[in-house]
PDB file of C-alpha atoms and ligand atoms in Angstrom:
ATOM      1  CA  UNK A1399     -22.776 -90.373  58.413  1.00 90.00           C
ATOM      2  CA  UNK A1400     -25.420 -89.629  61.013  1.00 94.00           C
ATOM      3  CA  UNK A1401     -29.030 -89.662  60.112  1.00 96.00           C
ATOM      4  CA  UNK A1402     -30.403 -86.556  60.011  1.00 96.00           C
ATOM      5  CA  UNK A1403     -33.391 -85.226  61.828  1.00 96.00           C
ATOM      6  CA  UNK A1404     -35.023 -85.071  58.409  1.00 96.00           C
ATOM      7  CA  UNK A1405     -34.097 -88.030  57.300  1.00 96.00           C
ATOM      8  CA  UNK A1406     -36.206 -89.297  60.481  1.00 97.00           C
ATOM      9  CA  UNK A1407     -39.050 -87.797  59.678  1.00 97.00           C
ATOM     10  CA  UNK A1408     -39.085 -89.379  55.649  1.00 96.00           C
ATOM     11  CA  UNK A1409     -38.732 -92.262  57.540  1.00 97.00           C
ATOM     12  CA  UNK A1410     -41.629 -92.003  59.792  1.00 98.00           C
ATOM     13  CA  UNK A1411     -43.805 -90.385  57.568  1.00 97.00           C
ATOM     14  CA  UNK A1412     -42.896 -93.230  54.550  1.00 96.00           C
ATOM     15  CA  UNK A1413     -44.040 -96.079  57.121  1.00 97.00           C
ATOM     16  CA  UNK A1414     -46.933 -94.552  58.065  1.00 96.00           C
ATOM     17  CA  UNK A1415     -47.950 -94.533  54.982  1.00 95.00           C
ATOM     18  CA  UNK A1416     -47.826 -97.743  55.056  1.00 95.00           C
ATOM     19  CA  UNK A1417     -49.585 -98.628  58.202  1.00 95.00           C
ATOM     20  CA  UNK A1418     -46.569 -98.948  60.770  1.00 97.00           C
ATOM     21  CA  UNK A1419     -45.578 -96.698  63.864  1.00 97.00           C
ATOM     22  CA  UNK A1420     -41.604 -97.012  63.413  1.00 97.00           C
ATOM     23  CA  UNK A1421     -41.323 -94.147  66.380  1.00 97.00           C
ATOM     24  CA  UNK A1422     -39.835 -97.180  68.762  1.00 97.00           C
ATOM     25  CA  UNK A1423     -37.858 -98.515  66.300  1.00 97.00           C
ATOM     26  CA  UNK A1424     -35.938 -95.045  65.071  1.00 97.00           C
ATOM     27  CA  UNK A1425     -32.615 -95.716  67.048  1.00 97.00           C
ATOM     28  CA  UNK A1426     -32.061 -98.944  65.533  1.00 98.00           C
ATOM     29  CA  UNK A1427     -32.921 -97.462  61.928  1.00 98.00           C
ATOM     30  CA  UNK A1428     -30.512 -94.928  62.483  1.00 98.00           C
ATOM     31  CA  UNK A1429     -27.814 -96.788  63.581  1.00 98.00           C
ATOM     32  CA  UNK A1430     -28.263 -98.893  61.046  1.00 98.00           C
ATOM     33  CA  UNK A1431     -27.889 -96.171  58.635  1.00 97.00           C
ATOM     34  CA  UNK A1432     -24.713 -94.926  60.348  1.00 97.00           C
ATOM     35  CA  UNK A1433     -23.209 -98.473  59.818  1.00 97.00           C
ATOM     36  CA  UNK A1434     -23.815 -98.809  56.276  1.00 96.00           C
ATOM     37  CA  UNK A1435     -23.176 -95.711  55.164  1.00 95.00           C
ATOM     38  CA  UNK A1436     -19.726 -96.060  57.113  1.00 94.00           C
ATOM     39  CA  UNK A1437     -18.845 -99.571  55.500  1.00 93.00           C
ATOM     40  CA  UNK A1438     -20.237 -98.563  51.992  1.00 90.00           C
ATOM     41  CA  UNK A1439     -16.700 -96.336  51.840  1.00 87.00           C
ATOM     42  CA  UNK A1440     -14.817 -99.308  51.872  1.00 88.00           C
ATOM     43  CA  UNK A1441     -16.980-102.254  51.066  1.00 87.00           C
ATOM     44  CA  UNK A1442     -19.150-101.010  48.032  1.00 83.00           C
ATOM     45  CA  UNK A1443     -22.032-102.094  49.610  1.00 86.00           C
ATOM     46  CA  UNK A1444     -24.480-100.841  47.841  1.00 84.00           C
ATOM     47  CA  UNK A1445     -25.284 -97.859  44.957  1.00 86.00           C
ATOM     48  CA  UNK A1446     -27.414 -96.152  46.727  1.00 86.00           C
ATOM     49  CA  UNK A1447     -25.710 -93.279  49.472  1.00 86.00           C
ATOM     50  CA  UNK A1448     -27.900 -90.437  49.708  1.00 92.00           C
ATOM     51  CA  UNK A1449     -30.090 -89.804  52.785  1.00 94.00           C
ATOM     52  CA  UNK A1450     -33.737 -89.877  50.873  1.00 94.00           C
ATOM     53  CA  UNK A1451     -32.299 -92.831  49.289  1.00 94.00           C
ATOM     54  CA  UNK A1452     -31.607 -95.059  51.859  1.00 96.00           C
ATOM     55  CA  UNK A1453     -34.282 -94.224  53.638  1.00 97.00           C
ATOM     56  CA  UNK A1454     -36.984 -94.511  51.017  1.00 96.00           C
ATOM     57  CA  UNK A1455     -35.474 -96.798  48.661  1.00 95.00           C
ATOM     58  CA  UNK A1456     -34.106 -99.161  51.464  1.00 97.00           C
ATOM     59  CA  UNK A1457     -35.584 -98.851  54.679  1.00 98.00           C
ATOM     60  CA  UNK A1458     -39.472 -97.919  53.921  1.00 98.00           C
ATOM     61  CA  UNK A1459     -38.832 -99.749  50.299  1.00 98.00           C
ATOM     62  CA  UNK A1460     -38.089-103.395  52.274  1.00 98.00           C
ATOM     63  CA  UNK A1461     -40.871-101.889  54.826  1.00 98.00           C
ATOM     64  CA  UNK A1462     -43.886-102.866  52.156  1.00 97.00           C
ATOM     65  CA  UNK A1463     -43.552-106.070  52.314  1.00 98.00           C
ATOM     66  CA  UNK A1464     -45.573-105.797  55.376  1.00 97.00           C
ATOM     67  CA  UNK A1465     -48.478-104.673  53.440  1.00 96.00           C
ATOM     68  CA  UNK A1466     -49.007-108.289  52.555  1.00 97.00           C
ATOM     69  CA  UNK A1467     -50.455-109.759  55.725  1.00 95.00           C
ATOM     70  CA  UNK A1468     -49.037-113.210  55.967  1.00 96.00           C
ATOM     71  CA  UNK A1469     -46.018-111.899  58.131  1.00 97.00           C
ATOM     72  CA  UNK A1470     -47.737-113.191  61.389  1.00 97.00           C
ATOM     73  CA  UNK A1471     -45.622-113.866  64.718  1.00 98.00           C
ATOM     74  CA  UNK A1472     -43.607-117.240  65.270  1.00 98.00           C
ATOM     75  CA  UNK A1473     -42.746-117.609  61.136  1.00 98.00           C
ATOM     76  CA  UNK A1474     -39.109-118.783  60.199  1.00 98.00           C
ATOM     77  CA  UNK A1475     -38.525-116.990  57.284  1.00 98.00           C
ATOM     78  CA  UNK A1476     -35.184-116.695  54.874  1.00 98.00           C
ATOM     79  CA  UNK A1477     -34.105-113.932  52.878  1.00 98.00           C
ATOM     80  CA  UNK A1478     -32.393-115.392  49.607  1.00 98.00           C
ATOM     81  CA  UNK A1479     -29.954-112.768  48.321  1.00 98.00           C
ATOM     82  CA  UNK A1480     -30.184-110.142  50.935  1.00 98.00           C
ATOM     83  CA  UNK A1481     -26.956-108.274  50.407  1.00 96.00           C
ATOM     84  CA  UNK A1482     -26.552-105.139  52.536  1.00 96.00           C
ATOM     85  CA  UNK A1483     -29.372-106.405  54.437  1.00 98.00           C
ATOM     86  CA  UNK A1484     -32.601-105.874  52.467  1.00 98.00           C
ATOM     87  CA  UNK A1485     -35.416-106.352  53.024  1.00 98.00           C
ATOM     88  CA  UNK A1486     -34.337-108.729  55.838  1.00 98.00           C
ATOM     89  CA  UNK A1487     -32.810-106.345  58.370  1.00 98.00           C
ATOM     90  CA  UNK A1488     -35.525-103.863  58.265  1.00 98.00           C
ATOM     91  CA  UNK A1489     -38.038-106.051  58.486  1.00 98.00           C
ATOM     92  CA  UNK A1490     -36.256-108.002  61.643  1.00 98.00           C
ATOM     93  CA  UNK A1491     -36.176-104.888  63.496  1.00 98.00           C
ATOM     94  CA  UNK A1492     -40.255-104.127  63.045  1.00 98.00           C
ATOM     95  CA  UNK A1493     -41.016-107.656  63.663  1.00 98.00           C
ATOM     96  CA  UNK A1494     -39.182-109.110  66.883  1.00 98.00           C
ATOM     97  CA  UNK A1495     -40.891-112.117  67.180  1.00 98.00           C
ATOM     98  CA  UNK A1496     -40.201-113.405  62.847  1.00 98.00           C
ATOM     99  CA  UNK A1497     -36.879-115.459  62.668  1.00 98.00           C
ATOM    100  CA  UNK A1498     -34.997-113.948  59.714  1.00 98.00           C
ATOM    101  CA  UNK A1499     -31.807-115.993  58.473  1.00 98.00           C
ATOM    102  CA  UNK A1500     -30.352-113.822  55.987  1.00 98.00           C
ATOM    103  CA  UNK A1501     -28.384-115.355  53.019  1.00 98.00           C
ATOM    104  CA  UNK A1502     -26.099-114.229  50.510  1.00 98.00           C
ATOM    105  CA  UNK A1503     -23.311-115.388  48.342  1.00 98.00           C
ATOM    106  CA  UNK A1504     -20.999-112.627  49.016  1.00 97.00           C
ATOM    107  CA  UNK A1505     -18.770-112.909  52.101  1.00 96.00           C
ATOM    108  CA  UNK A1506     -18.131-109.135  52.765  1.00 96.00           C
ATOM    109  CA  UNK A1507     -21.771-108.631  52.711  1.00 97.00           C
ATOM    110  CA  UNK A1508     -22.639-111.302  55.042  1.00 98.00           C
ATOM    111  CA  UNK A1509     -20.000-109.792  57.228  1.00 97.00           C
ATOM    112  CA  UNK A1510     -21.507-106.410  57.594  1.00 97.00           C
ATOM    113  CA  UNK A1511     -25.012-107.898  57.817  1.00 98.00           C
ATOM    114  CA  UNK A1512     -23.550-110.367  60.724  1.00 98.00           C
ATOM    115  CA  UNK A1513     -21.831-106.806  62.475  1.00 98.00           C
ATOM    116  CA  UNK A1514     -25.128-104.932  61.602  1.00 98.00           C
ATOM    117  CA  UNK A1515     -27.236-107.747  63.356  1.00 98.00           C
ATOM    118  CA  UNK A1516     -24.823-108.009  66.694  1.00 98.00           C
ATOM    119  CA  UNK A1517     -24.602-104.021  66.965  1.00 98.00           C
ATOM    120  CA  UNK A1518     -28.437-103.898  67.132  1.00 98.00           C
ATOM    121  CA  UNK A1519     -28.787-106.935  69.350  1.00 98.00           C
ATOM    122  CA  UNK A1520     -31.393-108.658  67.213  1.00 98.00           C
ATOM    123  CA  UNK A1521     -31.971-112.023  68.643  1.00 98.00           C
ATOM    124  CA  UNK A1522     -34.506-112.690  65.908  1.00 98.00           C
ATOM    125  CA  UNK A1523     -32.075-112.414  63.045  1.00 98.00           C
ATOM    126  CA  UNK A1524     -28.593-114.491  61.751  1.00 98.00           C
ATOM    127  CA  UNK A1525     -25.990-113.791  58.679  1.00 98.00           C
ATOM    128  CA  UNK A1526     -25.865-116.908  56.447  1.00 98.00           C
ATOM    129  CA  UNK A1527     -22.819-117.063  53.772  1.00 98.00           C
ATOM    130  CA  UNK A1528     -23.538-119.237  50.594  1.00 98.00           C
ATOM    131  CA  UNK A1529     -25.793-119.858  47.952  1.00 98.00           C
ATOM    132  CA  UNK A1530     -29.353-120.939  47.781  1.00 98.00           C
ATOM    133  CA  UNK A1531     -28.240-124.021  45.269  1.00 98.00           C
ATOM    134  CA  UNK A1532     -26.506-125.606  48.382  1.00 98.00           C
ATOM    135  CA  UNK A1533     -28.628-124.128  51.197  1.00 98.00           C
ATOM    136  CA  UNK A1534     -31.690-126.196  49.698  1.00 98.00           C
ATOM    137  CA  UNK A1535     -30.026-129.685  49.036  1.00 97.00           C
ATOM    138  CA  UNK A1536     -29.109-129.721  52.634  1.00 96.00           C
ATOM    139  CA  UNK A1537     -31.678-131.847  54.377  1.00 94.00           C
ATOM    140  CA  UNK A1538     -31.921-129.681  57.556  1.00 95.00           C
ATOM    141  CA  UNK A1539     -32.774-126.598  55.420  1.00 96.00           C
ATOM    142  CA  UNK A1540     -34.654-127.795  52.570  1.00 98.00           C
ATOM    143  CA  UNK A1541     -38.344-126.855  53.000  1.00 98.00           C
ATOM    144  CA  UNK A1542     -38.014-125.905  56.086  1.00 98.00           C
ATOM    145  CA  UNK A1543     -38.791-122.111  56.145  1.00 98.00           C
ATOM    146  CA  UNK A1544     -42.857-120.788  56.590  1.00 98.00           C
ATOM    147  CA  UNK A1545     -41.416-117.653  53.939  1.00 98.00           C
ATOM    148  CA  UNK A1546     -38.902-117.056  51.456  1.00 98.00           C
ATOM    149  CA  UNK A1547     -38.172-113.434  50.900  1.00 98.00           C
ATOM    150  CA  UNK A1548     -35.810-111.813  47.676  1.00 98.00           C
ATOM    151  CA  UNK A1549     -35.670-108.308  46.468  1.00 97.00           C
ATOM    152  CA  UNK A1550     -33.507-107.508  43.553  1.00 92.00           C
ATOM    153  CA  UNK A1551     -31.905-110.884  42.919  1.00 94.00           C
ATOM    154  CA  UNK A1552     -33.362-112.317  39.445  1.00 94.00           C
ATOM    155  CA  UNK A1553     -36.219-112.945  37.347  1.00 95.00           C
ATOM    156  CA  UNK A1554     -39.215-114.503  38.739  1.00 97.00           C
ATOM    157  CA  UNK A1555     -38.319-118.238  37.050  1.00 97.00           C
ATOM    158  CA  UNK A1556     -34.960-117.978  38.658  1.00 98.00           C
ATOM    159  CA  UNK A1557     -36.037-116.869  42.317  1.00 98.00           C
ATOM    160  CA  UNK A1558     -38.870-119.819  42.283  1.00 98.00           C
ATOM    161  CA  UNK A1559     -35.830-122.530  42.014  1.00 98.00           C
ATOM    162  CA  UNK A1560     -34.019-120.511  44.571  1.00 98.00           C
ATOM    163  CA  UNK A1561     -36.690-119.822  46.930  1.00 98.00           C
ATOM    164  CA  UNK A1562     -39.449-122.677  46.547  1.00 98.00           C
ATOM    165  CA  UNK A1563     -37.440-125.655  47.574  1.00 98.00           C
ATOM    166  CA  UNK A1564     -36.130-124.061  51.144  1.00 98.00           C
ATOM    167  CA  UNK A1565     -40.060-123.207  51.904  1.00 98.00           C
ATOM    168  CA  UNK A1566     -42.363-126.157  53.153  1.00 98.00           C
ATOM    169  CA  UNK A1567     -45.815-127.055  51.850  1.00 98.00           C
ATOM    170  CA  UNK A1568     -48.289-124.510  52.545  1.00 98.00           C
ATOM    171  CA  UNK A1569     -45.510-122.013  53.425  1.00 98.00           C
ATOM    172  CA  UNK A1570     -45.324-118.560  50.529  1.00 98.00           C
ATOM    173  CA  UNK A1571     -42.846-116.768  48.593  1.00 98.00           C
ATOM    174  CA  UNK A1572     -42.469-113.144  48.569  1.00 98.00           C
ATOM    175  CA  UNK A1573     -40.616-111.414  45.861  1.00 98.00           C
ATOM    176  CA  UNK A1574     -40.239-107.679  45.566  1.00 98.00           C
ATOM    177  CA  UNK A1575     -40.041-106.467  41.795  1.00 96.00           C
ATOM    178  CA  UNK A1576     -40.159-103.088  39.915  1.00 93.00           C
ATOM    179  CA  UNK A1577     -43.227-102.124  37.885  1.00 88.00           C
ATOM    180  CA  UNK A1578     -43.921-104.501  34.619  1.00 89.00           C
ATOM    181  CA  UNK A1579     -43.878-107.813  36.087  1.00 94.00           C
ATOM    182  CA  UNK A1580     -46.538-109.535  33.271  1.00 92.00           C
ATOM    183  CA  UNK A1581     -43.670-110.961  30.958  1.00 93.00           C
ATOM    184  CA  UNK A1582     -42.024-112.376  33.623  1.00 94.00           C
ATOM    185  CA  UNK A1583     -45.046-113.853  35.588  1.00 95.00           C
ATOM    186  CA  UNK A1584     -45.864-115.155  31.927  1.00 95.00           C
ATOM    187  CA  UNK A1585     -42.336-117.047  31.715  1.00 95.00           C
ATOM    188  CA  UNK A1586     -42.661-118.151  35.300  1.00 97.00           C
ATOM    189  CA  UNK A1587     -45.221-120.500  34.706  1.00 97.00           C
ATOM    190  CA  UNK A1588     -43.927-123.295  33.416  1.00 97.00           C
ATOM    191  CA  UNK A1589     -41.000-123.331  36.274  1.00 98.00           C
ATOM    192  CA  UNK A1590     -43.934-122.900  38.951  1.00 98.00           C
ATOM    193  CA  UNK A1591     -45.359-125.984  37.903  1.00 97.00           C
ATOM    194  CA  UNK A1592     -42.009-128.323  38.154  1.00 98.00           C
ATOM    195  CA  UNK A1593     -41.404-126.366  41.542  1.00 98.00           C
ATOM    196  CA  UNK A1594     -44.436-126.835  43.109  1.00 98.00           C
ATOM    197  CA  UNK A1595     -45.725-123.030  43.646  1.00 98.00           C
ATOM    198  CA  UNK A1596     -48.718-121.103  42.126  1.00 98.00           C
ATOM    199  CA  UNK A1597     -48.995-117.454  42.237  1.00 97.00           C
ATOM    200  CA  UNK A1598     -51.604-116.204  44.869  1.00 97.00           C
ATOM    201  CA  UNK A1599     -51.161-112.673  44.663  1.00 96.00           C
ATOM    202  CA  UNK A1600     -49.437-109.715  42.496  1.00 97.00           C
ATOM    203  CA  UNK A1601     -49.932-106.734  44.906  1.00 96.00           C
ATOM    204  CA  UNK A1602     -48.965-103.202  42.799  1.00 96.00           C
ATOM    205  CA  UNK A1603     -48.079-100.060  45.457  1.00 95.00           C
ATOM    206  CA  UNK A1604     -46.194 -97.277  45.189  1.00 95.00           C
ATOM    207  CA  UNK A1605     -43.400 -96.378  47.051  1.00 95.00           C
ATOM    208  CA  UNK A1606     -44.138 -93.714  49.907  1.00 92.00           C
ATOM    209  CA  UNK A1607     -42.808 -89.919  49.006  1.00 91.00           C
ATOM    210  CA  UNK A1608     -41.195 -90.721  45.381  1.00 91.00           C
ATOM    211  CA  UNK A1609     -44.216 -92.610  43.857  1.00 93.00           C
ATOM    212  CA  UNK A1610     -41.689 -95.371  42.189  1.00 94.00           C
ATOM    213  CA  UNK A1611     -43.993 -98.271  41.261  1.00 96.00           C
ATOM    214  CA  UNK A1612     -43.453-101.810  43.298  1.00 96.00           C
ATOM    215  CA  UNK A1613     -45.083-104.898  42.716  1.00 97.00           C
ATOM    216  CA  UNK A1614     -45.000-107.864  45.412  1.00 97.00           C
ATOM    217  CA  UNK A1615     -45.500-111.264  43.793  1.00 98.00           C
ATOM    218  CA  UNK A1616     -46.681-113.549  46.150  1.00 98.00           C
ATOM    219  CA  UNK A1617     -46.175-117.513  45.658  1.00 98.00           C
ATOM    220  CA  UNK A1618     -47.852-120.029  47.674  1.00 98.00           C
ATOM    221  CA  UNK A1619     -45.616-123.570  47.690  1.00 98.00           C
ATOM    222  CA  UNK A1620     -48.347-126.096  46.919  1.00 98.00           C
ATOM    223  CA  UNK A1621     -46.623-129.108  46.273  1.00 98.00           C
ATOM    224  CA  UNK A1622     -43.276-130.659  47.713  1.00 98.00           C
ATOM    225  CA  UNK A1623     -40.438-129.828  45.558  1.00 98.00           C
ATOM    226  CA  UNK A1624     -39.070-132.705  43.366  1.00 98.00           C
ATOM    227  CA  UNK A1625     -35.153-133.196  44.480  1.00 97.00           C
ATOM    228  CA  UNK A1626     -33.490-132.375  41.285  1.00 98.00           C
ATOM    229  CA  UNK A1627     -33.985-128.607  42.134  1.00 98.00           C
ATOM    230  CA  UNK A1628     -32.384-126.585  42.568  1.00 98.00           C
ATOM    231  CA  UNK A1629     -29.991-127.439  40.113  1.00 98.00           C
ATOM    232  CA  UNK A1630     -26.221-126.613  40.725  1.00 97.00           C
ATOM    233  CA  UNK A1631     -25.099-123.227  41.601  1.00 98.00           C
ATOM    234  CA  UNK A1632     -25.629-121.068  38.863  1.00 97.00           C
ATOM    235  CA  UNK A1633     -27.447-122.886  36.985  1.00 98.00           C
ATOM    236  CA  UNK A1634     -31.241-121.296  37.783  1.00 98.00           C
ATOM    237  CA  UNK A1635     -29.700-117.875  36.609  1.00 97.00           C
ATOM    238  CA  UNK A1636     -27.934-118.743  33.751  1.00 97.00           C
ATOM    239  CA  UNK A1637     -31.083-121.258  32.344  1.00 97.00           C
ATOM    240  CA  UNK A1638     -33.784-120.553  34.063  1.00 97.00           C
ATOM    241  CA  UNK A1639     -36.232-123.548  33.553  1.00 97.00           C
ATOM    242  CA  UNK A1640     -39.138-122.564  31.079  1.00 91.00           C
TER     243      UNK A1640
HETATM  244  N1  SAH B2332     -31.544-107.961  48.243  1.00 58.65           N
HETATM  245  C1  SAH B2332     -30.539-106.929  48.266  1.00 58.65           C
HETATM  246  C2  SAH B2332     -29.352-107.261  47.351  1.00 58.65           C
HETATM  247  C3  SAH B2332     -29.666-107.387  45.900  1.00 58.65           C
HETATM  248  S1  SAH B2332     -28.233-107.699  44.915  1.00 58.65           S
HETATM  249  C4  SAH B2332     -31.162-105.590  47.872  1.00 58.65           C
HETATM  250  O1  SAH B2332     -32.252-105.587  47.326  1.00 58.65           O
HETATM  251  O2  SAH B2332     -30.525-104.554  48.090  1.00 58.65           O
HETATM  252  C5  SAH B2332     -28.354-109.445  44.700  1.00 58.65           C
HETATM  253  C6  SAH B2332     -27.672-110.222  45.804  1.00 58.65           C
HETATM  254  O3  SAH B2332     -28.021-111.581  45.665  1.00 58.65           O
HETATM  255  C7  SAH B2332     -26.146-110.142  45.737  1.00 58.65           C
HETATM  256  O4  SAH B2332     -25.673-109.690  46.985  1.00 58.65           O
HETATM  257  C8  SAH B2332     -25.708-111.570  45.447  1.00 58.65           C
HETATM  258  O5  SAH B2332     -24.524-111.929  46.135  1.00 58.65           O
HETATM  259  C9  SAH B2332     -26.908-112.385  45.942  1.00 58.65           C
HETATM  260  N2  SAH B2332     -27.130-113.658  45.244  1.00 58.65           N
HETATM  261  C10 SAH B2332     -27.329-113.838  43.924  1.00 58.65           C
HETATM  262  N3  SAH B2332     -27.533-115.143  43.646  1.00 58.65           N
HETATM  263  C11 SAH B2332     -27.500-115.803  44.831  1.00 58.65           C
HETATM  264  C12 SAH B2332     -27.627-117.181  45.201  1.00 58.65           C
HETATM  265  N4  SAH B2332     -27.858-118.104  44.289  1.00 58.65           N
HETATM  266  N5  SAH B2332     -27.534-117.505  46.512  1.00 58.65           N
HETATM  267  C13 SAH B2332     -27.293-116.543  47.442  1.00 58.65           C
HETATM  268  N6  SAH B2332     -27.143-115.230  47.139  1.00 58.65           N
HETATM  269  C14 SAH B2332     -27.238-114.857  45.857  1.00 58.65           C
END
């Protein structure tokens, strides 16, 4: 499917809103949008296959995280979990000069992500297959990352193990959550403290055009991350530490 000239203009209208001229980048959004919607007939990619959809609830939805202004040039950042691509890819095309490795667990979706990143010649950007349990007890990757990035992956307890110990001192989480995030900021606490993170920030925004409510909780790693965690795959989501 071809993006349509409407489907442009949500697009450019939903990042302004949010601060960001995306008139160079259109070409590469809408290719990107003819590539996924193309795979997601085979591959089940992802629920979402209308136009507004995509556009709003993947492209300018992954977009926001810019509204937190720690995404500054030169960072090494990972996206934990990023599926079809979000919010990684997006955010790799807006921001040329971020290094985006973009992890998931799911083969077929680190496949289209790899095809998606080598279509749109991103130099900025590579596919990663396996799980954030391993990624962060190998020595070259553990705390090594300025950022950790995950939309859509797990609670807040569970995305600290996965995400704190690949980030190094000083470096910040970002995760992006649906409205209601108290109860499990509340539950996070205790696993912040073994990890080694504090929350810095809960920024609350609405999402251009539908007015779905978003928080971004930001974590700032404060301490180095004892080497028990994470704990073996699967384990952070099916116990998350308390
Ligand atoms: N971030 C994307 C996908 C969310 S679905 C979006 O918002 O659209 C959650 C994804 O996380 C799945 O693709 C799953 O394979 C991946 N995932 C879950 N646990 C993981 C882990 N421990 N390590 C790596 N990927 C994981």
């Amino acid at each position: 499917m071809q993006m349509t000239s409407e489907g442009r203009r949500l697009l450019l209208q939903g990042a302004q809103e949010l601060g960001l001229d995306l008139e160079p980048h259109i070409p590469r959004f809408a290719r990107f949008f003819e590539l996924l919607t193309h795979a997601n007939q085979t591959l089940n990619l992802t629920a979402i296959r209308d136009e507004e959809g995509i556009v709003l609830k993947h492209f300018v939805d992954s977009l926001t995280c810019l509204i937190y202004p720690g995404f500054v040039d030169g960072l090494s950042v990972i996206d934990v979990g990023t599926g079809a691509g979000f919010p990684g890819l997006p955010l790799a095309i807006v921001r040329p000069k971020i290094h985006f490795d973009l992890l998931d667990a799911t083969q077929k979706k680190v496949g289209f992500v790899a095809r998606v990143i080598q279509d749109l010649e991103l130099s900025n950007a590579q596919a990663l297959w396996g799980r954030a349990e391993t990624l962060a007890q190998q020595n070259v990757k553990r705390e090594t990352y300025d950022a950790a990035l995950t939309r859509a992956v797990a609670s807040l307890a569970t995305v600290a193990e996965l995400t704190l110990p690949l980030v190094r001192v000083g470096g910040f989480v970002l995760a992006q959550k649906g409205a209601g995030v108290e109860a499990e900021v509340e539950q996070a606490q205790g696993a912040l403290r073994r990890l080694g993170g504090v929350i810095e920030h809960i920024l609350h925004l609405k999402l251009p055009h539908i007015g779905d409510e978003r928080a971004l909780i930001i974590l700032r790693k404060t301490a180095p991350t004892p080497p028990q965690y994470p704990r073996k795959p699967g384990v952070p989501a099916k116990n998350p530490l308390s």
